[in-house]
Amino acid sequence: SLNMRGAILHVLGDLLGSAAAITAALIILATGWTPIDPILSVLVSLLILSTAWSLMREAAHVLLEGVPASLDRDLIARDIEGTVNGVREVHHMHVWSLDGSSNMATLHACLNDGVDAHKA
């Protein structure tokens, strides 16, 4: 889930930041070369930013109720038309993700003549 990925990213960021600080301290003690500290800090920041950007894009897609990439609305409509007795046509379909793993859909279903809407 997005929450778990965010928590893991946070922990990894802390781990990488600590490892970079220790590494920079050891290099500075051994060589006296102080520019290593900001260099490692920028590298860790760029790594965290690249992974956080992907997570933010997915979260924004869910918050903006975007269509999940794994779903094909036309295929869903054809499946409903082919398997639900009495449904002639499906149109005006909206599909979105509630939380990144659970999906929701609304649609208009046109029924064949004489079909009771409660039985279709």
Tab-separated table of C-alpha atoms in Angstrom:
chain	number	residue	atom	x	y	z
A	1	SER	CA	0.000	0.000	0.000
A	2	LEU	CA	1.029	3.612	-0.378
A	3	ASN	CA	1.182	4.103	3.395
A	4	MET	CA	3.562	1.193	3.862
A	5	ARG	CA	5.773	2.335	0.985
A	6	GLY	CA	5.889	5.823	2.509
A	7	ALA	CA	6.889	4.440	5.906
A	8	ILE	CA	9.596	2.257	4.349
A	9	LEU	CA	10.884	5.229	2.358
A	10	HIS	CA	11.077	7.283	5.551
A	11	VAL	CA	13.059	4.594	7.378
A	12	LEU	CA	15.399	4.101	4.404
A	13	GLY	CA	15.968	7.854	4.228
A	14	ASP	CA	16.960	7.912	7.883
A	15	LEU	CA	19.225	4.897	7.399
A	16	LEU	CA	20.938	6.345	4.321
A	17	GLY	CA	21.366	9.736	6.003
A	18	SER	CA	23.002	8.153	9.031
A	19	ALA	CA	25.233	5.931	6.891
A	20	ALA	CA	26.300	8.925	4.785
A	21	ALA	CA	27.097	10.978	7.898
A	22	ILE	CA	29.208	8.182	9.392
A	23	THR	CA	30.975	7.582	6.075
A	24	ALA	CA	31.680	11.299	5.642
A	25	ALA	CA	33.013	11.543	9.205
A	26	LEU	CA	35.375	8.610	8.660
A	27	ILE	CA	36.639	10.033	5.362
A	28	ILE	CA	37.163	13.475	6.926
A	29	LEU	CA	39.040	11.919	9.869
A	30	ALA	CA	41.226	9.849	7.557
A	31	THR	CA	41.925	12.406	4.831
A	32	GLY	CA	40.735	15.815	6.041
A	33	TRP	CA	38.721	16.224	2.833
A	34	THR	CA	35.617	18.085	4.068
A	35	PRO	CA	33.695	18.430	0.760
A	36	ILE	CA	32.682	14.767	1.084
A	37	ASP	CA	29.997	15.682	3.635
A	38	PRO	CA	27.856	17.894	1.344
A	39	ILE	CA	28.536	15.591	-1.616
A	40	LEU	CA	27.139	12.559	0.218
A	41	SER	CA	24.257	14.650	1.586
A	42	VAL	CA	23.245	15.729	-1.921
A	43	LEU	CA	23.511	12.155	-3.234
A	44	VAL	CA	21.280	10.819	-0.447
A	45	SER	CA	18.821	13.680	-1.004
A	46	LEU	CA	18.609	12.966	-4.741
A	47	LEU	CA	18.065	9.268	-4.108
A	48	ILE	CA	15.267	9.956	-1.622
A	49	LEU	CA	13.722	12.567	-3.929
A	50	SER	CA	13.597	10.177	-6.883
A	51	THR	CA	11.785	7.483	-4.904
A	52	ALA	CA	9.507	9.976	-3.134
A	53	TRP	CA	8.493	11.515	-6.465
A	54	SER	CA	7.143	8.170	-7.674
A	55	LEU	CA	5.204	7.714	-4.439
A	56	MET	CA	3.784	11.255	-4.648
A	57	ARG	CA	2.630	10.703	-8.238
A	58	GLU	CA	0.757	7.539	-7.256
A	59	ALA	CA	-0.809	9.226	-4.219
A	60	ALA	CA	-1.909	12.196	-6.340
A	61	HIS	CA	-3.436	9.816	-8.903
A	62	VAL	CA	-5.503	8.168	-6.154
A	63	LEU	CA	-6.495	11.507	-4.584
A	64	LEU	CA	-7.565	12.868	-7.974
A	65	GLU	CA	-9.573	9.664	-8.567
A	66	GLY	CA	-7.686	8.692	-11.704
A	67	VAL	CA	-8.478	5.522	-13.629
A	68	PRO	CA	-6.228	2.677	-12.419
A	69	ALA	CA	-3.677	1.821	-15.105
A	70	SER	CA	-4.393	-1.900	-14.761
A	71	LEU	CA	-8.081	-1.563	-15.721
A	72	ASP	CA	-9.624	-1.387	-19.187
A	73	ARG	CA	-13.061	0.262	-19.084
A	74	ASP	CA	-14.050	-1.076	-22.504
A	75	LEU	CA	-13.220	-4.629	-21.439
A	76	ILE	CA	-15.254	-4.221	-18.236
A	77	ALA	CA	-18.241	-2.896	-20.214
A	78	ARG	CA	-18.060	-5.781	-22.717
A	79	ASP	CA	-17.767	-8.265	-19.858
A	80	ILE	CA	-20.892	-6.870	-18.162
A	81	GLU	CA	-22.809	-6.821	-21.454
A	82	GLY	CA	-21.826	-10.424	-22.145
A	83	THR	CA	-22.420	-11.941	-18.715
A	84	VAL	CA	-25.307	-10.049	-17.076
A	85	ASN	CA	-28.630	-11.244	-18.490
A	86	GLY	CA	-30.814	-8.461	-19.820
A	87	VAL	CA	-28.066	-5.845	-20.188
A	88	ARG	CA	-27.962	-4.586	-23.759
A	89	GLU	CA	-25.406	-1.790	-23.436
A	90	VAL	CA	-23.110	-0.220	-20.847
A	91	HIS	CA	-21.966	3.382	-21.227
A	92	HIS	CA	-20.948	6.453	-19.248
A	93	MET	CA	-18.604	4.379	-17.095
A	94	HIS	CA	-16.348	5.922	-14.469
A	95	VAL	CA	-13.682	3.829	-12.721
A	96	TRP	CA	-11.348	5.076	-9.993
A	97	SER	CA	-9.181	3.805	-7.174
A	98	LEU	CA	-10.264	4.346	-3.583
A	99	ASP	CA	-6.924	3.622	-1.934
A	100	GLY	CA	-4.526	2.272	-4.546
A	101	SER	CA	-5.777	-1.316	-4.230
A	102	SER	CA	-9.602	-1.124	-4.058
A	103	ASN	CA	-11.412	0.136	-7.137
A	104	MET	CA	-14.879	1.619	-7.641
A	105	ALA	CA	-17.034	1.990	-10.750
A	106	THR	CA	-20.274	3.684	-11.718
A	107	LEU	CA	-22.041	3.166	-15.031
A	108	HIS	CA	-25.286	3.403	-16.949
A	109	ALA	CA	-26.698	0.066	-18.093
A	110	CYS	CA	-29.337	-0.059	-20.837
A	111	LEU	CA	-31.605	-3.077	-20.440
A	112	ASN	CA	-33.389	-5.117	-23.086
A	113	ASP	CA	-37.109	-4.435	-23.520
A	114	GLY	CA	-39.241	-6.161	-20.908
A	115	VAL	CA	-36.383	-6.796	-18.466
A	116	ASP	CA	-37.057	-5.900	-14.836
A	117	ALA	CA	-34.265	-3.611	-13.601
A	118	HIS	CA	-34.274	-5.300	-10.185
A	119	LYS	CA	-33.616	-8.722	-11.737
A	120	ALA	CA	-30.912	-7.743	-14.221
